[in-house]
Coordinates of N, CA and C in Angstrom, one line a residue:
X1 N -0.5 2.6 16.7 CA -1.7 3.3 16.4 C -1.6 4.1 15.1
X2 N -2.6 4.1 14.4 CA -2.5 4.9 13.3 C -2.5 6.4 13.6
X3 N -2.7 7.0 14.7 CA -2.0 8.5 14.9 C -0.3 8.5 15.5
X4 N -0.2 7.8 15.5 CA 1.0 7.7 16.6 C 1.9 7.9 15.4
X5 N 3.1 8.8 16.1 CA 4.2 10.2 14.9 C 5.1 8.8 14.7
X6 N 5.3 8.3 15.7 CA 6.1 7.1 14.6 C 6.2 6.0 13.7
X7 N 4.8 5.9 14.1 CA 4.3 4.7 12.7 C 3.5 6.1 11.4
X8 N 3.3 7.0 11.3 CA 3.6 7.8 10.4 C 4.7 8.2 9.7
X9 N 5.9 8.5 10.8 CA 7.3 8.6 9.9 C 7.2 7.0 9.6
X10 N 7.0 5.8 10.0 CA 7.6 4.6 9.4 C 6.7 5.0 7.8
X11 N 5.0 5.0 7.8 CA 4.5 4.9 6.5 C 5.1 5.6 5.4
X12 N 5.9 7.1 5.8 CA 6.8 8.1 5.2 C 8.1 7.6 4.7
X13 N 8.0 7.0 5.6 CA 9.6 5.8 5.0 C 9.5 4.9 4.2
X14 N 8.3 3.8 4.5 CA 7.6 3.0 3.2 C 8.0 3.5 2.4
X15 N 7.2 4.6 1.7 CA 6.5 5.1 0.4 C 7.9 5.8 0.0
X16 N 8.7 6.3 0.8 CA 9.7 7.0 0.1 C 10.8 6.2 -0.5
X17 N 11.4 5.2 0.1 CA 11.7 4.5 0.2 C 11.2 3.1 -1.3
X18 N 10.2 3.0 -1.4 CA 9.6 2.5 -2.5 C 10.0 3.6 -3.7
X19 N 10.0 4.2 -3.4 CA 9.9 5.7 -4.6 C 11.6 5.7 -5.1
X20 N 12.5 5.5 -4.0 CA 14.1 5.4 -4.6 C 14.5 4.1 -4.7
X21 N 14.1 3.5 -4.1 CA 15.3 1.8 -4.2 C 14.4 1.2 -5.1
X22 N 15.2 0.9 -6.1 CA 14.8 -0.3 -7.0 C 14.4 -1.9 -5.9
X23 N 15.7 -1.9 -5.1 CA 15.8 -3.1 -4.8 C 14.6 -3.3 -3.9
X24 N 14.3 -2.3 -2.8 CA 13.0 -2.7 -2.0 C 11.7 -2.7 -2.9
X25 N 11.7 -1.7 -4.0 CA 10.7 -2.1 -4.9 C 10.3 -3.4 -5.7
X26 N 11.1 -3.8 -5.7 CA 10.8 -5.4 -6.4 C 10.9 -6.3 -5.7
X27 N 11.4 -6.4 -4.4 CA 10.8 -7.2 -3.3 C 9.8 -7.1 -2.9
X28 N 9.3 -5.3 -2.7 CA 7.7 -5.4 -2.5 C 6.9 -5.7 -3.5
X29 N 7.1 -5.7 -4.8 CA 6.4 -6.2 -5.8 C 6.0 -7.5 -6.0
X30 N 7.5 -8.1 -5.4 CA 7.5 -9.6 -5.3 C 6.8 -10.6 -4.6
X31 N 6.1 -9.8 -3.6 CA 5.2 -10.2 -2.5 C 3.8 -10.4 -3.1
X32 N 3.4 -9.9 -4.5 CA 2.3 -9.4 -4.6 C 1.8 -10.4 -5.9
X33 N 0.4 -10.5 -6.3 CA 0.8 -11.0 -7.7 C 1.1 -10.8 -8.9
X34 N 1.7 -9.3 -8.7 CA 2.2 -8.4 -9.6 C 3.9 -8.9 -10.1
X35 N 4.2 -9.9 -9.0 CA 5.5 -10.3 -9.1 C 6.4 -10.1 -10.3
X36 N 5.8 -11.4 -11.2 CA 6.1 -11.3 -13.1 C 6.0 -9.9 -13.0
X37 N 5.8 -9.1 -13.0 CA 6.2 -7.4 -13.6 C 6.9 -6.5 -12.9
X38 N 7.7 -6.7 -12.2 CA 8.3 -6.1 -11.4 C 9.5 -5.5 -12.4
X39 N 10.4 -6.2 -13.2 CA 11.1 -5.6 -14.3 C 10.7 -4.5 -15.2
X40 N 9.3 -4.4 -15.2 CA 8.7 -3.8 -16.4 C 8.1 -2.4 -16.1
X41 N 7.8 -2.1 -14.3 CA 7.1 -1.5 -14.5 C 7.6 0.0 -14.1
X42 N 6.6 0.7 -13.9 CA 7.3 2.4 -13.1 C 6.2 2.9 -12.3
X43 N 6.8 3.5 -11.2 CA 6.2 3.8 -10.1 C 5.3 5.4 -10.6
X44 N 4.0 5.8 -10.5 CA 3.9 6.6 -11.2 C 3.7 8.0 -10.2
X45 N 4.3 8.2 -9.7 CA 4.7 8.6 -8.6 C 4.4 10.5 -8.8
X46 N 5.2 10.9 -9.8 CA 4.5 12.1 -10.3 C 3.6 12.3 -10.9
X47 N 2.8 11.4 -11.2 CA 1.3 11.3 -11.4 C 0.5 11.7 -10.3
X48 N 1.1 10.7 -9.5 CA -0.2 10.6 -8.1 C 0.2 11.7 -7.8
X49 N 1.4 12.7 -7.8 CA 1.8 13.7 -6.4 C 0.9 14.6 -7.2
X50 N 0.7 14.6 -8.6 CA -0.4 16.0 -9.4 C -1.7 15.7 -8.9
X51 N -2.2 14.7 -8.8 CA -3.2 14.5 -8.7 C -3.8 14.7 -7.7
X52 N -2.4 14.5 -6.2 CA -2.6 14.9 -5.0 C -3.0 16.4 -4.2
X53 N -2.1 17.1 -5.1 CA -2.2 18.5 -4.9 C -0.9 18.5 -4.0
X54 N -1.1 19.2 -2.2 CA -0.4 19.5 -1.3 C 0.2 18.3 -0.9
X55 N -1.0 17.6 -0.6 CA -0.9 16.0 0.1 C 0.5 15.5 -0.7
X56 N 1.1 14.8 0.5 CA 2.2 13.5 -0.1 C 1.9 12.2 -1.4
X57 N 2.5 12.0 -2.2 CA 1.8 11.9 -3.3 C 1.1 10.4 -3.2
X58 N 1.9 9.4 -1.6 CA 0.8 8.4 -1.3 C 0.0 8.2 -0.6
X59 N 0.0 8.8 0.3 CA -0.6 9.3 1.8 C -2.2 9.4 1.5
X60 N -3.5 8.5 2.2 CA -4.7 9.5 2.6 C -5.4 9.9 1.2
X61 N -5.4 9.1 0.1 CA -6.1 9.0 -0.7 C -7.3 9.1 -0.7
X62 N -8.2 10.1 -1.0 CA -9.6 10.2 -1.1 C -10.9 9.9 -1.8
X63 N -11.9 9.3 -1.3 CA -13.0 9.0 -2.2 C -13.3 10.4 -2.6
X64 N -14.1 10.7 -4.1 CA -14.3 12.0 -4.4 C -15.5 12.1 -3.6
X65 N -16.6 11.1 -4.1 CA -18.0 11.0 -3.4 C -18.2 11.3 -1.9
X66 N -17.3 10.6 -1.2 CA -17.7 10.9 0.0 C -16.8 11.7 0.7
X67 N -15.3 12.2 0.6 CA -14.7 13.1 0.8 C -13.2 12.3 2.4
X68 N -14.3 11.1 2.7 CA -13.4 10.5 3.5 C -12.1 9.1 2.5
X69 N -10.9 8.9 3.8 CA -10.1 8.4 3.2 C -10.6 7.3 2.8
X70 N -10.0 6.5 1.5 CA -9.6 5.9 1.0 C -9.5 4.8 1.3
X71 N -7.9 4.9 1.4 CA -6.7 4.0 1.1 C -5.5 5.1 2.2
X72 N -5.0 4.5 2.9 CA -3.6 5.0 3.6 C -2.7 5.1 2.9
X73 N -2.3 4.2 2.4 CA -0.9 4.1 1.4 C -1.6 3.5 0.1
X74 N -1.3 4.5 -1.1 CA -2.0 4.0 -2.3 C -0.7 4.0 -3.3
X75 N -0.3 3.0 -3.7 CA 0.8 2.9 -5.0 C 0.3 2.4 -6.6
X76 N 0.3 3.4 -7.5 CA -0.1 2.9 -9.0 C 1.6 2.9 -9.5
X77 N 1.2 1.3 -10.3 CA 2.3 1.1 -11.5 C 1.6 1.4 -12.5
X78 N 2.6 1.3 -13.4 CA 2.1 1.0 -14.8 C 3.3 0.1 -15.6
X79 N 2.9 -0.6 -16.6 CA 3.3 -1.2 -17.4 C 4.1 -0.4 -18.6
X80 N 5.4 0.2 -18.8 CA 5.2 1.4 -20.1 C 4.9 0.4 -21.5
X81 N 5.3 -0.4 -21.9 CA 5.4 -1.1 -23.1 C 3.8 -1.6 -23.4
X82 N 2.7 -1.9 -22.3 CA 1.6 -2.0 -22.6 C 0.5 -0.8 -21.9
X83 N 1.2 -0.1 -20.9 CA 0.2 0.7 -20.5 C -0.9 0.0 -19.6
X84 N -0.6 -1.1 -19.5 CA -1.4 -1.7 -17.7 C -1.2 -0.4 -16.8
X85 N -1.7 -0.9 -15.9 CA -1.5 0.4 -14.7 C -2.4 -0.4 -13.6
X86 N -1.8 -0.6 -12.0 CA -2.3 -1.3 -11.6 C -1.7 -1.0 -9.9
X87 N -2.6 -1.2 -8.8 CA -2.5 -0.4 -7.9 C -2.4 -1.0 -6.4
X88 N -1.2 -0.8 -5.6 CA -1.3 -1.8 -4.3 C -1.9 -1.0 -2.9
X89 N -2.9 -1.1 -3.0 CA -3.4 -0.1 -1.4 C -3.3 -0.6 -0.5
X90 N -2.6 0.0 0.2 CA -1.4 -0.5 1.5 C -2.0 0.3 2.8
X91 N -2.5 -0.5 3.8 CA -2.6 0.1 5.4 C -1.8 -0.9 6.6
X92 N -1.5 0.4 7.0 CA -0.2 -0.4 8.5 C -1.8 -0.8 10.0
X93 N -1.2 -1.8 10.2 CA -2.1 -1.9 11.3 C -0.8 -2.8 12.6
X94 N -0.8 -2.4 13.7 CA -0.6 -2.5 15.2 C -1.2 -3.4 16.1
X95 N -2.3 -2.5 16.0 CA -3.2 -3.8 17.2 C -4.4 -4.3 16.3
X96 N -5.0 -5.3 16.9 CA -6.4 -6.0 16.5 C -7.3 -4.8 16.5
X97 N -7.9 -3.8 17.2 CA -8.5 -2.6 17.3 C -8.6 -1.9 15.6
X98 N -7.2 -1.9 15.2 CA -7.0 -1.1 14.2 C -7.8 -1.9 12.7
X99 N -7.8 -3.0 13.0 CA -8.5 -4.2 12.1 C -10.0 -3.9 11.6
X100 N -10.7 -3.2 13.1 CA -12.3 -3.4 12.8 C -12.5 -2.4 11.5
X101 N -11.8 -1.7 11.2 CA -12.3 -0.6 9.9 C -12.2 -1.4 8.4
X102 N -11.6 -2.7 8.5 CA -11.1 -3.3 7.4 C -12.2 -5.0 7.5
X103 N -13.4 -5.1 8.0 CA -13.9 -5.5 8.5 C -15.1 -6.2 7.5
X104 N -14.7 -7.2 6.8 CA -15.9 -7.8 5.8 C -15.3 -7.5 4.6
X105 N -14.0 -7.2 3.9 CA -13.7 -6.9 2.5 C -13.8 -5.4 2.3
X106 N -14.1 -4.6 3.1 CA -14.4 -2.9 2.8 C -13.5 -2.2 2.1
X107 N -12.1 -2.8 2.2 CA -10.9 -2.4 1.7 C -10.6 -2.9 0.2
X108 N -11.2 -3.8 0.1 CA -11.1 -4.1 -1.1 C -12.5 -3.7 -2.3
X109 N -13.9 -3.8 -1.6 CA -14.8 -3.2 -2.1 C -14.1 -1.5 -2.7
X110 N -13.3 -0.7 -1.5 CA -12.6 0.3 -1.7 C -12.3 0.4 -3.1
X111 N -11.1 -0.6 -3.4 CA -10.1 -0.4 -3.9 C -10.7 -0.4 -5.4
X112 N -12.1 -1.6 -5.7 CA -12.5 -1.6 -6.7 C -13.0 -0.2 -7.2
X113 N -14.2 0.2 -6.8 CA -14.5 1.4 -6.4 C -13.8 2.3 -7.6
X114 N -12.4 2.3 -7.1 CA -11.7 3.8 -7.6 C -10.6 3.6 -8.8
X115 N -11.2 1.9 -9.2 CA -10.5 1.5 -10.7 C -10.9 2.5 -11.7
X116 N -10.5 2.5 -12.7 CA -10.5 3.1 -13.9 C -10.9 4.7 -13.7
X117 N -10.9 5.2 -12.6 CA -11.3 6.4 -12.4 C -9.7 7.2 -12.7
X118 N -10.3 8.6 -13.7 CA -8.7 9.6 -14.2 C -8.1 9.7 -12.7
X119 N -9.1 10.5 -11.8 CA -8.1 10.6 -10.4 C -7.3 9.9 -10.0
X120 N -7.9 8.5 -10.4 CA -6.6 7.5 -9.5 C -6.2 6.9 -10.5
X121 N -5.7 7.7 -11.7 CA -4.7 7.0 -12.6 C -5.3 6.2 -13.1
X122 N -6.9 5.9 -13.4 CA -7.4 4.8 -14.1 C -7.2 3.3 -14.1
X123 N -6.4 3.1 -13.3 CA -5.5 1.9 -13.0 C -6.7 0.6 -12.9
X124 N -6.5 -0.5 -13.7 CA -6.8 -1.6 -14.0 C -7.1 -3.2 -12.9
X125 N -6.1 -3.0 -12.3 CA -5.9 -4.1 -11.4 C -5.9 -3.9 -10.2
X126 N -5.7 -4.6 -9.5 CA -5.2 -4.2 -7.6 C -5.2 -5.1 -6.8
X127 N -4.3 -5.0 -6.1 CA -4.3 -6.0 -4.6 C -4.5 -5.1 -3.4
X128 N -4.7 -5.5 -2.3 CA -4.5 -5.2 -1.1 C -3.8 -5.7 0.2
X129 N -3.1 -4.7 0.5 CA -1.9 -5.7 1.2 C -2.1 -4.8 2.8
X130 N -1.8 -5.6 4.1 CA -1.4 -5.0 5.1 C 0.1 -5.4 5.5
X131 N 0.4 -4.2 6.2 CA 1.7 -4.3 6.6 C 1.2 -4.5 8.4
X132 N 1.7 -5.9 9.4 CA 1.5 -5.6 10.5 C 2.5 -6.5 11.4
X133 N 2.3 -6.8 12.5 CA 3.4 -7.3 12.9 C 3.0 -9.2 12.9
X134 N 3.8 -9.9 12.9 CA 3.2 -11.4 12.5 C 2.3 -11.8 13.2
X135 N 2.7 -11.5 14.8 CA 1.7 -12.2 15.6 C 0.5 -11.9 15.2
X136 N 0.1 -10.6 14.6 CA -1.3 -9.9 14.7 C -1.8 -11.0 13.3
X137 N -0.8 -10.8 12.2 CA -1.8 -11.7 11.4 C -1.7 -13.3 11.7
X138 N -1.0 -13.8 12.3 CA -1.3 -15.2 13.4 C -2.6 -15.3 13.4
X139 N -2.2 -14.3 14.5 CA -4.0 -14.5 15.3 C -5.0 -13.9 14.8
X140 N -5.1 -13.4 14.2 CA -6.6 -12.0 14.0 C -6.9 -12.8 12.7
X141 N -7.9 -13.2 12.6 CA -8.6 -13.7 11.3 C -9.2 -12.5 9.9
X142 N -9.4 -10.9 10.7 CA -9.9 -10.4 10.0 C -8.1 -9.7 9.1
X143 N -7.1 -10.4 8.9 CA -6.5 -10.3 8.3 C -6.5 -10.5 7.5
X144 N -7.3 -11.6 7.1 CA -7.7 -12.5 5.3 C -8.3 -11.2 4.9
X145 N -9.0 -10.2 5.2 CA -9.6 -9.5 4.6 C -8.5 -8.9 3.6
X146 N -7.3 -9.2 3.6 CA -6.3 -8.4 2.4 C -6.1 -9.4 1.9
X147 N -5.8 -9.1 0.7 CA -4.6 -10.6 -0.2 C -3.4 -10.4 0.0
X148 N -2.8 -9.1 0.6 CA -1.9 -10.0 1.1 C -1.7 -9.3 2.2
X149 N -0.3 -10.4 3.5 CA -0.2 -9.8 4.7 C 1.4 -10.5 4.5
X150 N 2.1 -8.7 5.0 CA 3.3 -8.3 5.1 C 3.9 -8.6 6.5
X151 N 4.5 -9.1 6.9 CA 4.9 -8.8 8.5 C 5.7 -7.8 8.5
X152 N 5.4 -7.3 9.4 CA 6.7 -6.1 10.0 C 8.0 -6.7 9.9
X153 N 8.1 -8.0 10.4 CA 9.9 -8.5 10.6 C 10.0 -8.9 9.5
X154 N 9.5 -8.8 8.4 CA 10.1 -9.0 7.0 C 10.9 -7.4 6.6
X155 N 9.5 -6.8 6.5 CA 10.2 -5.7 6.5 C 11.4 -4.7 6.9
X156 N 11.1 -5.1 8.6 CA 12.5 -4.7 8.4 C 13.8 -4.9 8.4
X157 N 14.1 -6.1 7.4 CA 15.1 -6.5 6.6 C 15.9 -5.1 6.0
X158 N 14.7 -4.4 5.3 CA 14.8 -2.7 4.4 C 14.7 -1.8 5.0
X159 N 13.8 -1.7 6.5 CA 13.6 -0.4 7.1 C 13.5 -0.9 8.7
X160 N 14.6 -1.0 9.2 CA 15.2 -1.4 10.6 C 13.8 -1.2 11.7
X161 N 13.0 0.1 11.2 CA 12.2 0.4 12.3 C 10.7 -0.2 12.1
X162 N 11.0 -0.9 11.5 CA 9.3 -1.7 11.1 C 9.6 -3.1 12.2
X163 N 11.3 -3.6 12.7 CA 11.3 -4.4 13.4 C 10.7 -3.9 14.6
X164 N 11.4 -3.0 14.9 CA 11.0 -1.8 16.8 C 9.5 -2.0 16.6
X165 N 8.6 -2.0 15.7 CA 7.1 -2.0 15.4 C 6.7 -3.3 16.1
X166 N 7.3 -4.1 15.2 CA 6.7 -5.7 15.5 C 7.0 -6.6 16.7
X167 N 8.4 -5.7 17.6 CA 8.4 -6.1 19.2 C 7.7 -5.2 19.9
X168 N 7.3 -4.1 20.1 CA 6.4 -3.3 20.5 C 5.0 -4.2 20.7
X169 N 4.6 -4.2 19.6 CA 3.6 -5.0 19.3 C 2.9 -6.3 19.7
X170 N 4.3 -6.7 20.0 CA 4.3 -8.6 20.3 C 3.2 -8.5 21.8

């Protein structure tokens, strides 16, 4: 469930975790069609955290307009040698329930939305990825609604507790 304290510490682990290891970062990059740039780019991470204020610098990203969230997990690159900048909005989902909010492209209409805007780093490009456990994107069709879908048992290759997620889940 998206209140549930341990799939919050897992999202806290994601992002942090993306923030120090090279090596999980360019697998997760590699997933994406940002792949080609995975060498080049930098996480802009003390950007977002200014931008954020208190808030965690990925966490719960806000539309300005309407004051509700976002994006769950929001990550901007940038390119330094060209200055692309370009953004992966990332939400954990569990059960089919958690899906109906993501329902017809909303997440992606989202993501466009909040391109080139200074708050969000002005950022150029974007995908949208879920992170869930396989069976769910198996079966649940309104998965397509990301470009891309992560499984949990991949993940936790990097972060042991995204596996506990995806048998839970089964």
């Amino acid at each position: 469930m998206q209140g549930d304290p341990l799939s919050s510490d897992l999202d806290e682990l994601f992002a942090s975790t993306l923030a120090t290891s090279h090596e999980f970062r360019s697998w997760f990059l590699s997933r994406t069609k940002f792949a080609r740039l995975w060498p080049l780019v930098r996480l802009l991470q003390a950007e977002q955290q200014e931008a954020q204020g208190p808030d965690p610098w990925w966490r719960n990203w806000r539309s300005e307009s309407t004051g509700r969230v976002s994006t769950k997990m929001l990550f901007i690159f940038e390119v330094e040698q060209t200055k692309l900048r370009f953004a992966l909005h990332a939400e954990r989902a569990m059960r089919a329930e958690e899906l109906a909010a993501f329902e017809r492209g909303s997440h992606r209409a989202v993501a466009k939305a909040m391109m080139k805007q200074e708050c969000f780093q002005n950022y150029m490009d974007f995908e949208t990825v879920l992170l869930a456990p396989q069976a769910l994107i198996v079966a649940d069709a309104r998965t397509l609604n990301f470009d891309r879908r992560i499984p949990f048992e991949t993940v936790a290759g990097f972060l042991p507790g995204f596996g506990r997620l995806g048998q839970a889940a089964a």
